[in-house]
mmCIF file of C-alpha atoms in Angstrom:
data_model
loop_
_atom_site.group_PDB
_atom_site.id
_atom_site.type_symbol
_atom_site.label_atom_id
_atom_site.label_comp_id
_atom_site.label_asym_id
_atom_site.label_seq_id
_atom_site.Cartn_x
_atom_site.Cartn_y
_atom_site.Cartn_z
ATOM 1 C CA UNK Z 1409 0.883 36.354 152.057
ATOM 2 C CA UNK Z 1410 2.361 38.353 154.916
ATOM 3 C CA UNK Z 1411 5.331 40.480 153.997
ATOM 4 C CA UNK Z 1412 8.045 41.063 156.542
ATOM 5 C CA UNK Z 1413 9.794 44.372 155.982
ATOM 6 C CA UNK Z 1414 12.340 43.417 158.614
ATOM 7 C CA UNK Z 1415 14.001 40.781 156.418
ATOM 8 C CA UNK Z 1416 17.721 41.202 157.010
ATOM 9 C CA UNK Z 1417 20.406 41.464 154.349
ATOM 10 C CA UNK Z 1418 24.084 40.587 154.509
ATOM 11 C CA UNK Z 1419 24.777 43.806 156.391
ATOM 12 C CA UNK Z 1420 21.971 43.258 158.931
ATOM 13 C CA UNK Z 1421 20.024 46.240 157.655
ATOM 14 C CA UNK Z 1422 16.256 45.923 157.535
ATOM 15 C CA UNK Z 1423 14.404 46.605 154.295
ATOM 16 C CA UNK Z 1424 12.705 49.644 155.804
ATOM 17 C CA UNK Z 1425 16.106 51.065 156.860
ATOM 18 C CA UNK Z 1426 17.485 50.397 153.361
ATOM 19 C CA UNK Z 1427 14.478 52.106 151.760
ATOM 20 C CA UNK Z 1428 14.859 55.119 154.054
ATOM 21 C CA UNK Z 1429 18.436 55.481 152.792
ATOM 22 C CA UNK Z 1430 17.401 55.651 149.114
ATOM 23 C CA UNK Z 1431 16.868 58.927 147.232
ATOM 24 C CA UNK Z 1432 13.404 57.642 146.322
ATOM 25 C CA UNK Z 1433 12.403 57.600 149.989
ATOM 26 C CA UNK Z 1434 13.517 61.208 150.313
ATOM 27 C CA UNK Z 1435 11.431 62.121 147.253
ATOM 28 C CA UNK Z 1436 8.424 60.322 148.717
ATOM 29 C CA UNK Z 1437 8.773 62.297 151.945
ATOM 30 C CA UNK Z 1438 9.263 65.593 150.065
ATOM 31 C CA UNK Z 1439 6.079 64.922 148.109
ATOM 32 C CA UNK Z 1440 4.107 64.108 151.263
ATOM 33 C CA UNK Z 1441 3.615 60.356 150.861
ATOM 34 C CA UNK Z 1442 1.997 59.120 154.057
ATOM 35 C CA UNK Z 1443 3.525 56.626 156.472
ATOM 36 C CA UNK Z 1444 0.955 53.903 155.685
ATOM 37 C CA UNK Z 1445 1.663 54.284 151.955
ATOM 38 C CA UNK Z 1446 5.403 54.016 152.606
ATOM 39 C CA UNK Z 1447 4.693 50.798 154.537
ATOM 40 C CA UNK Z 1448 2.757 49.445 151.542
ATOM 41 C CA UNK Z 1449 5.666 50.292 149.227
ATOM 42 C CA UNK Z 1450 8.042 48.503 151.595
ATOM 43 C CA UNK Z 1451 5.714 45.470 151.637
ATOM 44 C CA UNK Z 1452 5.775 45.337 147.833
ATOM 45 C CA UNK Z 1453 9.574 45.468 147.922
ATOM 46 C CA UNK Z 1454 9.698 42.769 150.615
ATOM 47 C CA UNK Z 1455 7.600 40.523 148.384
ATOM 48 C CA UNK Z 1456 9.974 41.182 145.485
ATOM 49 C CA UNK Z 1457 12.976 40.349 147.702
ATOM 50 C CA UNK Z 1458 11.316 37.108 148.801
ATOM 51 C CA UNK Z 1459 10.235 36.057 145.288
ATOM 52 C CA UNK Z 1460 13.704 36.690 143.858
ATOM 53 C CA UNK Z 1461 15.682 35.339 146.810
ATOM 54 C CA UNK Z 1462 17.672 38.558 147.163
ATOM 55 C CA UNK Z 1463 20.225 38.659 149.968
ATOM 56 C CA UNK Z 1464 21.314 42.281 149.561
ATOM 57 C CA UNK Z 1465 18.692 45.000 149.184
ATOM 58 C CA UNK Z 1466 21.123 46.938 147.007
ATOM 59 C CA UNK Z 1467 20.355 44.295 144.362
ATOM 60 C CA UNK Z 1468 16.746 45.480 144.004
ATOM 61 C CA UNK Z 1469 16.588 47.019 140.513
ATOM 62 C CA UNK Z 1470 15.690 50.704 140.447
ATOM 63 C CA UNK Z 1471 12.768 49.908 138.123
ATOM 64 C CA UNK Z 1472 11.262 47.695 140.851
ATOM 65 C CA UNK Z 1473 11.577 50.476 143.394
ATOM 66 C CA UNK Z 1474 10.044 53.035 141.030
ATOM 67 C CA UNK Z 1475 7.192 50.652 140.147
ATOM 68 C CA UNK Z 1476 6.462 49.984 143.836
ATOM 69 C CA UNK Z 1477 6.176 53.724 144.417
ATOM 70 C CA UNK Z 1478 4.087 54.292 141.273
ATOM 71 C CA UNK Z 1479 1.741 51.417 142.113
ATOM 72 C CA UNK Z 1480 0.892 52.862 145.514
ATOM 73 C CA UNK Z 1481 0.721 56.636 145.134
ATOM 74 C CA UNK Z 1482 -1.679 59.207 143.709
ATOM 75 C CA UNK Z 1483 -1.558 60.492 140.140
ATOM 76 C CA UNK Z 1484 0.746 63.470 140.656
ATOM 77 C CA UNK Z 1485 3.296 61.593 142.785
ATOM 78 C CA UNK Z 1486 3.158 58.628 140.380
ATOM 79 C CA UNK Z 1487 3.695 60.975 137.442
ATOM 80 C CA UNK Z 1488 6.616 62.799 139.094
ATOM 81 C CA UNK Z 1489 8.288 59.525 140.115
ATOM 82 C CA UNK Z 1490 8.014 58.032 136.636
ATOM 83 C CA UNK Z 1491 8.907 61.295 134.883
ATOM 84 C CA UNK Z 1492 12.181 61.527 136.795
ATOM 85 C CA UNK Z 1493 13.084 57.866 136.179
ATOM 86 C CA UNK Z 1494 15.240 57.676 133.059
ATOM 87 C CA UNK Z 1495 14.203 54.061 132.461
ATOM 88 C CA UNK Z 1496 10.542 54.995 131.937
ATOM 89 C CA UNK Z 1497 9.458 55.304 128.316
ATOM 90 C CA UNK Z 1498 6.917 57.994 127.379
ATOM 91 C CA UNK Z 1499 4.288 57.589 124.667
ATOM 92 C CA UNK Z 1500 1.752 60.153 123.463
ATOM 93 C CA UNK Z 1501 -1.595 59.284 121.844
ATOM 94 C CA UNK Z 1502 -3.646 61.289 119.368
ATOM 95 C CA UNK Z 1503 -7.234 60.013 119.406
ATOM 96 C CA UNK Z 1504 -8.423 61.482 116.072
ATOM 97 C CA UNK Z 1505 -5.596 59.721 114.209
ATOM 98 C CA UNK Z 1506 -5.553 56.680 116.506
ATOM 99 C CA UNK Z 1507 -1.807 57.232 116.568
ATOM 100 C CA UNK Z 1508 0.714 56.404 119.283
ATOM 101 C CA UNK Z 1509 4.242 57.818 119.309
ATOM 102 C CA UNK Z 1510 7.236 57.434 121.534
ATOM 103 C CA UNK Z 1511 8.114 60.977 122.603
ATOM 104 C CA UNK Z 1512 10.724 62.847 124.593
ATOM 105 C CA UNK Z 1513 9.555 64.485 127.793
ATOM 106 C CA UNK Z 1514 9.982 67.978 126.325
ATOM 107 C CA UNK Z 1515 7.446 67.066 123.623
ATOM 108 C CA UNK Z 1516 4.603 66.419 126.090
ATOM 109 C CA UNK Z 1517 3.421 70.031 126.320
ATOM 110 C CA UNK Z 1518 3.887 73.154 124.218
ATOM 111 C CA UNK Z 1519 5.553 76.367 125.408
ATOM 112 C CA UNK Z 1520 2.292 77.449 127.059
ATOM 113 C CA UNK Z 1521 1.974 74.200 129.035
ATOM 114 C CA UNK Z 1522 -0.809 72.782 126.861
ATOM 115 C CA UNK Z 1523 -0.799 69.045 126.230
ATOM 116 C CA UNK Z 1524 0.375 68.069 122.760
ATOM 117 C CA UNK Z 1525 -1.416 64.695 122.925
ATOM 118 C CA UNK Z 1526 -4.793 63.434 124.126
ATOM 119 C CA UNK Z 1527 -3.327 60.952 126.581
ATOM 120 C CA UNK Z 1528 0.010 59.626 127.713
ATOM 121 C CA UNK Z 1529 1.629 56.441 128.951
ATOM 122 C CA UNK Z 1530 4.794 56.020 130.950
ATOM 123 C CA UNK Z 1531 6.018 52.433 131.021
ATOM 124 C CA UNK Z 1532 8.665 50.640 133.041
ATOM 125 C CA UNK Z 1533 10.168 47.186 132.466
ATOM 126 C CA UNK Z 1534 10.222 45.184 135.682
ATOM 127 C CA UNK Z 1535 11.207 41.559 136.206
ATOM 128 C CA UNK Z 1536 8.651 38.802 135.910
ATOM 129 C CA UNK Z 1537 8.632 36.497 138.967
ATOM 130 C CA UNK Z 1538 10.464 33.792 137.015
ATOM 131 C CA UNK Z 1539 12.830 36.393 135.464
ATOM 132 C CA UNK Z 1540 12.370 34.805 132.048
ATOM 133 C CA UNK Z 1541 10.864 37.850 130.372
ATOM 134 C CA UNK Z 1542 10.468 41.491 131.331
ATOM 135 C CA UNK Z 1543 7.092 42.591 132.593
ATOM 136 C CA UNK Z 1544 6.102 46.011 131.281
ATOM 137 C CA UNK Z 1545 4.108 48.106 133.728
ATOM 138 C CA UNK Z 1546 2.096 50.791 131.989
ATOM 139 C CA UNK Z 1547 0.829 53.896 133.757
ATOM 140 C CA UNK Z 1548 -1.735 56.007 131.902
ATOM 141 C CA UNK Z 1549 -2.265 59.748 132.244
ATOM 142 C CA UNK Z 1550 -4.727 62.212 130.759
ATOM 143 C CA UNK Z 1551 -3.809 65.433 129.000
ATOM 144 C CA UNK Z 1552 -5.106 67.280 132.091
ATOM 145 C CA UNK Z 1553 -2.764 65.242 134.326
ATOM 146 C CA UNK Z 1554 0.212 66.249 132.187
ATOM 147 C CA UNK Z 1555 -0.848 69.904 132.063
ATOM 148 C CA UNK Z 1556 -1.268 69.982 135.857
ATOM 149 C CA UNK Z 1557 2.148 68.394 136.237
ATOM 150 C CA UNK Z 1558 3.730 70.834 133.751
ATOM 151 C CA UNK Z 1559 2.610 73.753 135.956
ATOM 152 C CA UNK Z 1560 4.941 72.429 138.682
ATOM 153 C CA UNK Z 1561 8.087 72.754 136.528
#
């Protein structure tokens, strides 16, 4: 299916112009997301707009925008985007105990920046195409990913 990022809303603003006006676009640019990747993110959003018959791009849920960015970027940008999104839930896993726990972000690493868990998941609820039930997108990260990310704080 071809996505048209020039779909117009009530205010005659194209999707790409709307996206450029969002804080998320600014973050993408700050983090060095390439132009082709931005175009892919916009295409994902255009598909969402089409599937949900949205007439005003301001009606795109923030979780959809965050998921579109996370789906199309590298590990560190994905991690930063999800980490900063309050709607993303964080879980830590301990392999030896086969235990999963919902954790706060400040529980991910110790004071020395060492991972407290073996692996991590950040999850976001997005809308299913028929909007009947939420669709949980899960993004997995290693302890090394989290430690690398913690060094940027």
